[in-house]
CSV table of C-alpha atoms and ligand atoms in Angstrom, one decimal:
chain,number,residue,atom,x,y,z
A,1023,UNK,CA,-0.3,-9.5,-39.1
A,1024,UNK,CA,1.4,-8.9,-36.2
A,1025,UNK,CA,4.4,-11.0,-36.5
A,1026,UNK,CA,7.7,-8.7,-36.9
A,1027,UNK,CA,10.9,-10.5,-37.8
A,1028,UNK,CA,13.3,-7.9,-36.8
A,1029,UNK,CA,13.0,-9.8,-33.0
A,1030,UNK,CA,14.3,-13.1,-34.5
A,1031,UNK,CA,16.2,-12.2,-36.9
A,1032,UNK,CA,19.7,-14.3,-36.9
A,1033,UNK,CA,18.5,-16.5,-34.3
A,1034,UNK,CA,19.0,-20.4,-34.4
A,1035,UNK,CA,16.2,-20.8,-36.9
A,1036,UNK,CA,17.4,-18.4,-39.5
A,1037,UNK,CA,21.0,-20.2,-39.0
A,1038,UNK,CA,20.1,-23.2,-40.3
A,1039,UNK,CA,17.5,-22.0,-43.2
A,1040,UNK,CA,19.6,-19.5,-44.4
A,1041,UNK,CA,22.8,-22.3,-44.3
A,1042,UNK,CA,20.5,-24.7,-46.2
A,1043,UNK,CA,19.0,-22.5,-48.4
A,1044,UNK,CA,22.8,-20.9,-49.8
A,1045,UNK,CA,23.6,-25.1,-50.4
A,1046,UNK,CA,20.8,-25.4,-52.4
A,1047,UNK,CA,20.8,-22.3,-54.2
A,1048,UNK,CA,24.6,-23.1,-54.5
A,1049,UNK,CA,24.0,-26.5,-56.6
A,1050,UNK,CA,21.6,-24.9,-58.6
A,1051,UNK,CA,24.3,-22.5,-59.6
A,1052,UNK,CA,26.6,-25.4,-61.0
A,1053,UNK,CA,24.4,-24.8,-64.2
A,1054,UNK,CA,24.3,-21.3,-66.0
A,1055,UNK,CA,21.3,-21.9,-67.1
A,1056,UNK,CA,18.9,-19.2,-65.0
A,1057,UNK,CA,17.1,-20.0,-62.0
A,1058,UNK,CA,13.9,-18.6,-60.2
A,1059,UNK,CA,14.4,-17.4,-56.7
A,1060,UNK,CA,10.8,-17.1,-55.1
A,1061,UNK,CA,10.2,-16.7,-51.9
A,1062,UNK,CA,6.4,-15.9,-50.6
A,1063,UNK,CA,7.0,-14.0,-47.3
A,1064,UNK,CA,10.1,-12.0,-47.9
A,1065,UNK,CA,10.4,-10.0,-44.4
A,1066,UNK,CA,12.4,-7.0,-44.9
A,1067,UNK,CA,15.4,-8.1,-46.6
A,1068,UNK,CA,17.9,-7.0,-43.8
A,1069,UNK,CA,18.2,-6.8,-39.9
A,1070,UNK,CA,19.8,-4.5,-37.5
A,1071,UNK,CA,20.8,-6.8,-35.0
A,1072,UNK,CA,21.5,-3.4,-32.4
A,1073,UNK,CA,17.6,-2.3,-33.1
A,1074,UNK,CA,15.4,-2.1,-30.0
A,1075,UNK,CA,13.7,-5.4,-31.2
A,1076,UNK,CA,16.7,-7.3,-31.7
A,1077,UNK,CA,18.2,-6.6,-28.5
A,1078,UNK,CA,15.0,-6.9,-26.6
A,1079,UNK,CA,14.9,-10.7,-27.8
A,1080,UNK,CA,18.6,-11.2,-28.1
A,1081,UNK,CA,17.5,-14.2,-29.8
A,1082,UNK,CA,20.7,-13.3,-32.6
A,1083,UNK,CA,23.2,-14.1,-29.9
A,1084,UNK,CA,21.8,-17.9,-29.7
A,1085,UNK,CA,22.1,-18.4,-33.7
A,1086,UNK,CA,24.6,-15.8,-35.6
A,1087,UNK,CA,26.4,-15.0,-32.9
A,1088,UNK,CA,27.4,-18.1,-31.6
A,1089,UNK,CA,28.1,-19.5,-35.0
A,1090,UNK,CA,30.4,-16.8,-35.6
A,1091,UNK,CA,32.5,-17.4,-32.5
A,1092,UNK,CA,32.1,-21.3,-33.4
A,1093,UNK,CA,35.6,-23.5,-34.1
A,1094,UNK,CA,33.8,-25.4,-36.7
A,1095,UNK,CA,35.2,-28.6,-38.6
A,1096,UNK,CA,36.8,-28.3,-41.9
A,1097,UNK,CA,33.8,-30.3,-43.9
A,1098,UNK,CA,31.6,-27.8,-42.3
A,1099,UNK,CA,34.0,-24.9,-42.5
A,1100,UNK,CA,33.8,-25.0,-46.2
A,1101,UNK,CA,30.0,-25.8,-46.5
A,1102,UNK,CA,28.9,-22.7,-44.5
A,1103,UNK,CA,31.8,-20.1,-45.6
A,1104,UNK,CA,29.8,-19.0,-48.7
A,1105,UNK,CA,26.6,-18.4,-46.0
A,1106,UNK,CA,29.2,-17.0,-43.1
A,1107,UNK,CA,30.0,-14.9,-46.0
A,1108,UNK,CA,27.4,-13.0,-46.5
A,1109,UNK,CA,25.7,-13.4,-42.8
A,1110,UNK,CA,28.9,-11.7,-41.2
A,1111,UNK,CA,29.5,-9.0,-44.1
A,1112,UNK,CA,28.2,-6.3,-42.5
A,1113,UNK,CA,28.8,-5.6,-38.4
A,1114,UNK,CA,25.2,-6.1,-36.4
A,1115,UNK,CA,23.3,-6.3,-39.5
A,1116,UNK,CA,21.8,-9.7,-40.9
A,1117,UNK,CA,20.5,-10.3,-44.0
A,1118,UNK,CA,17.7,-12.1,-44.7
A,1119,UNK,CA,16.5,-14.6,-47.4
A,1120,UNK,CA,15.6,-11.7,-50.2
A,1121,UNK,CA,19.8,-10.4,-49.4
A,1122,UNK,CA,21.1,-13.2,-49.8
A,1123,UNK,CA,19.6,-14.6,-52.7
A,1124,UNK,CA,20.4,-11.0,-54.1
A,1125,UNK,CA,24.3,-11.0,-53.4
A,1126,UNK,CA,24.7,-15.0,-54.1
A,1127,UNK,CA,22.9,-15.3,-57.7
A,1128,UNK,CA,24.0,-13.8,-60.5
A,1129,UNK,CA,23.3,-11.3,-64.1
A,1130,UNK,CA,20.8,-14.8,-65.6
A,1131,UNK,CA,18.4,-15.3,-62.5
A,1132,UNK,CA,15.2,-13.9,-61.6
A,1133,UNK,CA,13.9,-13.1,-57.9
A,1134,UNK,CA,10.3,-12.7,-56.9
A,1135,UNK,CA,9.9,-11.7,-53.5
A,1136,UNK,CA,6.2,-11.6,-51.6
A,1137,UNK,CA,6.0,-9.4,-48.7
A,1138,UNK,CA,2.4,-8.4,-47.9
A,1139,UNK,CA,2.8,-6.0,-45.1
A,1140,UNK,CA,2.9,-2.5,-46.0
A,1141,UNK,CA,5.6,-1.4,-44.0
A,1142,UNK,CA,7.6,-4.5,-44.3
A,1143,UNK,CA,6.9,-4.3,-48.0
A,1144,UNK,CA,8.5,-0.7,-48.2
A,1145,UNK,CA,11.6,-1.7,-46.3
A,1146,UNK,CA,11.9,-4.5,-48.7
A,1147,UNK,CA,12.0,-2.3,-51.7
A,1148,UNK,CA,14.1,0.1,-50.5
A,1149,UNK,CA,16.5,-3.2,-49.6
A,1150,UNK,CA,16.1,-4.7,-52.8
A,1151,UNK,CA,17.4,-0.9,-54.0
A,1152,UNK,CA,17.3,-0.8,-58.4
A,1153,UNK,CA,18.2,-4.4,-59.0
A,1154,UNK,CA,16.5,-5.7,-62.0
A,1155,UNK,CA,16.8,-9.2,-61.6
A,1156,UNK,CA,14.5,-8.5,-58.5
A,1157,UNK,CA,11.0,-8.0,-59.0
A,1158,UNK,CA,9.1,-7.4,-55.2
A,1159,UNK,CA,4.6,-8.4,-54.8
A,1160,UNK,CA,2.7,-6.5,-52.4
A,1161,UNK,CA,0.6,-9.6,-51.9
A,1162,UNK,CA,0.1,-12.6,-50.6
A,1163,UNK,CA,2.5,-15.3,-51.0
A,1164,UNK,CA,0.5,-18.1,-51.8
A,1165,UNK,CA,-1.1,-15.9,-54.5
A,1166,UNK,CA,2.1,-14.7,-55.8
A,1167,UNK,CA,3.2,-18.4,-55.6
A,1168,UNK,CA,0.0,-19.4,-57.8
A,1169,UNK,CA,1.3,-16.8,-60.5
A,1170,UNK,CA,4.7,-17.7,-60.4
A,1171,UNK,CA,5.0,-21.2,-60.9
A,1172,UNK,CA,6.1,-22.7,-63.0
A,1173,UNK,CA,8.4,-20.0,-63.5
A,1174,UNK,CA,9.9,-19.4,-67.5
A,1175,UNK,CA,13.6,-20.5,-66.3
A,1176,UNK,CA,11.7,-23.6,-65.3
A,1177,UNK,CA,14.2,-24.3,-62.3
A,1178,UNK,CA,15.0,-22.8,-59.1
A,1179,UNK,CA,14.0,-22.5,-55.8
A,1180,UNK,CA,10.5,-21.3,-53.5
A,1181,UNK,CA,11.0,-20.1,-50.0
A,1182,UNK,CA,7.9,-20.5,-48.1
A,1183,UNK,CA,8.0,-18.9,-44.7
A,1184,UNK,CA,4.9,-18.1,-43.5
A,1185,UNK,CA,5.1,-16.2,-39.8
A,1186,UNK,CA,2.4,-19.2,-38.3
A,1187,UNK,CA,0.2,-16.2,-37.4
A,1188,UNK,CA,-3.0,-18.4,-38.5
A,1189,UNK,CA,-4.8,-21.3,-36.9
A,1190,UNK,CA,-4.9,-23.0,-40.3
A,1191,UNK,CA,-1.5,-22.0,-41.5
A,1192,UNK,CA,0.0,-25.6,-42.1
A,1193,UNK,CA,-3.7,-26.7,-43.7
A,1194,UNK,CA,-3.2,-23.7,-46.4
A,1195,UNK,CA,0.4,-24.7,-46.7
A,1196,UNK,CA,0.1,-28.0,-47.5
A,1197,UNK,CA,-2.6,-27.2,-49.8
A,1198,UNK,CA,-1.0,-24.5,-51.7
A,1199,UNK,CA,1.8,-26.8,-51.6
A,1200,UNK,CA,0.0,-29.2,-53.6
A,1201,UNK,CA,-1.1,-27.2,-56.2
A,1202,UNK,CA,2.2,-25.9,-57.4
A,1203,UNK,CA,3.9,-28.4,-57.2
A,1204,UNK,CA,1.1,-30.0,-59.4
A,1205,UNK,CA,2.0,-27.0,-61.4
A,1206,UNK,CA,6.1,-27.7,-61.4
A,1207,UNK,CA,6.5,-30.6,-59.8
A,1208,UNK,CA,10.3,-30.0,-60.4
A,1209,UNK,CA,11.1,-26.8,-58.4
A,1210,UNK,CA,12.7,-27.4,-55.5
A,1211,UNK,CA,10.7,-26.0,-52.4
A,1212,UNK,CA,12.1,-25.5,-49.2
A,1213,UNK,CA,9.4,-24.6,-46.5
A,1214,UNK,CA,10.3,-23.5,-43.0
A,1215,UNK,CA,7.9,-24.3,-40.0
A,1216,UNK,CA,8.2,-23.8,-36.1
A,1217,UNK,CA,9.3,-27.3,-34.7
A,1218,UNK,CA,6.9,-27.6,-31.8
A,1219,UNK,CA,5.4,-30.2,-29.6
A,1220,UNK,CA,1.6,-29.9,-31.4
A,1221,UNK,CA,-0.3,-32.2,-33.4
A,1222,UNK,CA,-0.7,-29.3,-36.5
A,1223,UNK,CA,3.3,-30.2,-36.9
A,1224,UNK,CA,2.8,-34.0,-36.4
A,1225,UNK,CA,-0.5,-34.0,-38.7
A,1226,UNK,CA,1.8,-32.0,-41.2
A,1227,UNK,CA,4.4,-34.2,-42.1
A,1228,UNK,CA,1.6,-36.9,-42.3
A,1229,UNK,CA,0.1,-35.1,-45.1
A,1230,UNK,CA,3.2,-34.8,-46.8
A,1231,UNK,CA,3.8,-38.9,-46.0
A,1232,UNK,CA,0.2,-39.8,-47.6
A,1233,UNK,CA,0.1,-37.0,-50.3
A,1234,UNK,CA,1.0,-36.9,-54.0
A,1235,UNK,CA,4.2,-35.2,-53.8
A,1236,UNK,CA,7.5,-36.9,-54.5
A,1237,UNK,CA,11.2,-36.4,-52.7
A,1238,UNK,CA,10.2,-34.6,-50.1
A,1239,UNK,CA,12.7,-34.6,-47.6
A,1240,UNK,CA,12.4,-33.6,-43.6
A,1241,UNK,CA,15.1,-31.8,-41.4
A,1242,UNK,CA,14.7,-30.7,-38.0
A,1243,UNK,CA,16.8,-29.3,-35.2
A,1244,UNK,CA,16.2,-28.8,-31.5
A,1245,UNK,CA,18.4,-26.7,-29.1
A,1246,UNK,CA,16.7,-28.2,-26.2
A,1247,UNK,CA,13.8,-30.7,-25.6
A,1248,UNK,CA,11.0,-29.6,-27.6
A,1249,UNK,CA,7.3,-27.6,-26.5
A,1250,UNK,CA,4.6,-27.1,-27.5
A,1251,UNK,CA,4.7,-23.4,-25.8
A,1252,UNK,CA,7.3,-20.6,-24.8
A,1253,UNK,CA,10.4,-19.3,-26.7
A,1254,UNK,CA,11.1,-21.5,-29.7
A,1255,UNK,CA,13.3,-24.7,-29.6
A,1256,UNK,CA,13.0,-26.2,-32.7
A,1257,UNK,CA,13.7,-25.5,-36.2
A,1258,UNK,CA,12.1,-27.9,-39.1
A,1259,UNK,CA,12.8,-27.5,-43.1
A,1260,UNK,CA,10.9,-29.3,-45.6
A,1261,UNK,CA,13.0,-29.5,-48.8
A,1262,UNK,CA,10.9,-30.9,-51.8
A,1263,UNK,CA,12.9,-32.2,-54.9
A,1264,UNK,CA,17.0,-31.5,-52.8
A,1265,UNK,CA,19.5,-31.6,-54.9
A,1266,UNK,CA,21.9,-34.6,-55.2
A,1267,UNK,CA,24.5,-33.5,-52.5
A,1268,UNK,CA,22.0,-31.9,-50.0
A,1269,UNK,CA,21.3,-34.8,-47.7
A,1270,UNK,CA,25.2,-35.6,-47.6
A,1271,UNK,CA,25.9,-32.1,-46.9
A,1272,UNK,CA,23.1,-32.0,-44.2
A,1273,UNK,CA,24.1,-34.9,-42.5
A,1274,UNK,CA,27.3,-32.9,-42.1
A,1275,UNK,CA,26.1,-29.6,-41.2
A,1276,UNK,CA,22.9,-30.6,-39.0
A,1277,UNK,CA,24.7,-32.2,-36.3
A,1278,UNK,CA,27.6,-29.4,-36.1
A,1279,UNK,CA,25.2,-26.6,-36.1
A,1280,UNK,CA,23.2,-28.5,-33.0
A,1281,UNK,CA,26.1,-28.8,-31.4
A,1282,UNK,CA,27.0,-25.2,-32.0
A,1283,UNK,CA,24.1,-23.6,-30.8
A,1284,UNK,CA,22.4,-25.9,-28.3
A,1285,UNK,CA,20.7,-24.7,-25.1
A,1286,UNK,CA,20.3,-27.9,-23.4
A,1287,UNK,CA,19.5,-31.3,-25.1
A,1288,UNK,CA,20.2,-30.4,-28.4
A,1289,UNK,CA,19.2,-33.2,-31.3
A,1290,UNK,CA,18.6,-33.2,-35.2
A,1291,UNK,CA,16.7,-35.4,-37.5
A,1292,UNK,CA,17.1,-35.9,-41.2
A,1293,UNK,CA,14.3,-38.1,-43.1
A,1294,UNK,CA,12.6,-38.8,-46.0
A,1295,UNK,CA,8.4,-38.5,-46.1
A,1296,UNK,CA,8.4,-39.3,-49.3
A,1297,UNK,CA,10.4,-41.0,-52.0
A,1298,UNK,CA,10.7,-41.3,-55.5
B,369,SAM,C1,9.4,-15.3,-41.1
B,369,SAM,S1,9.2,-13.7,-41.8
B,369,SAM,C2,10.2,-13.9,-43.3
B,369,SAM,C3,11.6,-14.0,-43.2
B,369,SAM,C4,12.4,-14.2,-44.5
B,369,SAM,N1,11.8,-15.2,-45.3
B,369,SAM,C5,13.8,-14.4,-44.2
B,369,SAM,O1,14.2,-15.6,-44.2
B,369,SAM,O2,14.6,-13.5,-44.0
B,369,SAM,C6,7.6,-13.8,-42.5
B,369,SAM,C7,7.1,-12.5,-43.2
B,369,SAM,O3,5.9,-12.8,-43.9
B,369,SAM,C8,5.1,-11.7,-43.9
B,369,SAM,N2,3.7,-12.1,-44.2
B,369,SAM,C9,2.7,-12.4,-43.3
B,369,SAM,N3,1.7,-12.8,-43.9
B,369,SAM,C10,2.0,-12.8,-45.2
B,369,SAM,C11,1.3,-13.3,-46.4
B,369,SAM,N4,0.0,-13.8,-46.3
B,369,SAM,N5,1.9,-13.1,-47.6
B,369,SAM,C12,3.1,-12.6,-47.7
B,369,SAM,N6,3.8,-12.2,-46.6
B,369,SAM,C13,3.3,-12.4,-45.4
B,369,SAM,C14,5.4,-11.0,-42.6
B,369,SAM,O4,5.1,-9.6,-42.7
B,369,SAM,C15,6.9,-11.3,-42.4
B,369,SAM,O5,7.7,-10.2,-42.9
């Protein structure tokens, strides 16, 4: 485990997970009925963007920062102010997914974070401070996913965002995958991956095409022309089960937040891999 993400933290990835993820979370929210928050690798729960690994990467500047600085149209203006919000509340400090979820839902919802690196797990906990809506697992995601679904509130939202530390990361993901949505096949699951030139991410979306699982819906974003090695140029969401208004609001953002932060030949796809 030696994946750290204080040295991407805020970068053009996080941008547009974090963006999606408040949407989502958001239309959940029109209900106040509870919701489940669960996401299986938690990180730390909040970034200082002046800390030696931030700077050494300066990979915030790309993503936040530009964003920030961004003249932004008023459709998206009013999509992203609940995310720029929160992202921007605090001078050189990001928060991440546990943060957010934390200062967006409210007194009814439940949060299970997974974080199973020690260290990471104590900085968590000490982020997460005496909240008891928030319960944090020392353990491994996809167990504490196994345990947590379905979850009483039976709706919500799971966060999987695995670092891609092992070879058969996207073979245990689409697995796991599987077998909770099997268990609650309707949660809304949002699943992050590095978009890359390799067949793991083409053989990946296949499985989702040809598998069981219903609505699943694929975003992905590239600053520059996509590779299979070096820095990171592409940024892919699954989103099983979106609410109504997420492609629309997408189809908004996607383009603008290419546009925004691209390096060179910046593109975005939105498409479905599965339907009804
Ligand atoms: C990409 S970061 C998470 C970022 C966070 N979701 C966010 O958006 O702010 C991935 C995290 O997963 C943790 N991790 C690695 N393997 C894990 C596992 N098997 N189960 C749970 N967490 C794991 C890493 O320590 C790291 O903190």
């Amino acid at each position: 485990m030696n994946y750290r993400h204080a040295y991407h933290a805020g970068n053009f990835a996080d941008v547009v997970k974090h963006a999606l993820m408040v949407r989502i979370l958001l239309y959940l929210m029109r209900k106040d009925a509870p919701l489940r928050f669960i996401d299986t690798h938690a990180g730390i729960g909040r970034y200082d963007l002046s800390s030696e690994e931030a700077q050494r990467t300066g990979e915030w500047r790309g993503g936040i920062g530009l964003l920030a600085e961004a003249s932004l149209s008023p459709a998206s203006a009013e999509l992203l102010k609940p995310y720029l919000d929160l992202a921007l509340a605090e001078p050189m400090r990001y928060p991440g997914s546990p943060m957010i979820a934390q200062k967006l839902l409210r007194a009814q919802d439940r949060m299970s974070l997974c974080e199973l690196h020690p260290h990471d797990e104590r900085r968590l906990v000490k982020a997460v401070g005496r909240d008891p809506r928030m319960k944090v697992l020392a353990m491994d995601g996809y167990q504490g996913l196994r345990a947590s679904v379905p979850p009483p509130e039976r709706r919500g939202l799971v966060l999987i965002d695995p670092p891609y530390e092992q070879r058969d990361e996207f073979e245990t993901l689409a697995l796991e995958l599987e077998r909770a949505w099997t268990k609650w096949p309707t949660g809304t699951y949002a699943i992050w991956y590095p978009l890359k030139a390799t067949p793991e991410v083409d053989a990946f979306r296949a499985c989702l095409s040809q598998g069981k699982i219903r609505r699943v819906l694929c975003l992905e974003l590239l600053i520059d022309d996509v590779q299979s090695e070096g820095p990171l140029k592409g940024t892919g969401l699954i989103v099983i089960n979106p609410p109504f208004v997420f492609e629309a609001e997408a189809r908004q953002l996607l383009p603008e937040l290419a546009r925004i932060m691209a390096q060179g030949r910046a593109q975005h796809r939105i498409s479905w891999l599965a339907g009804e």
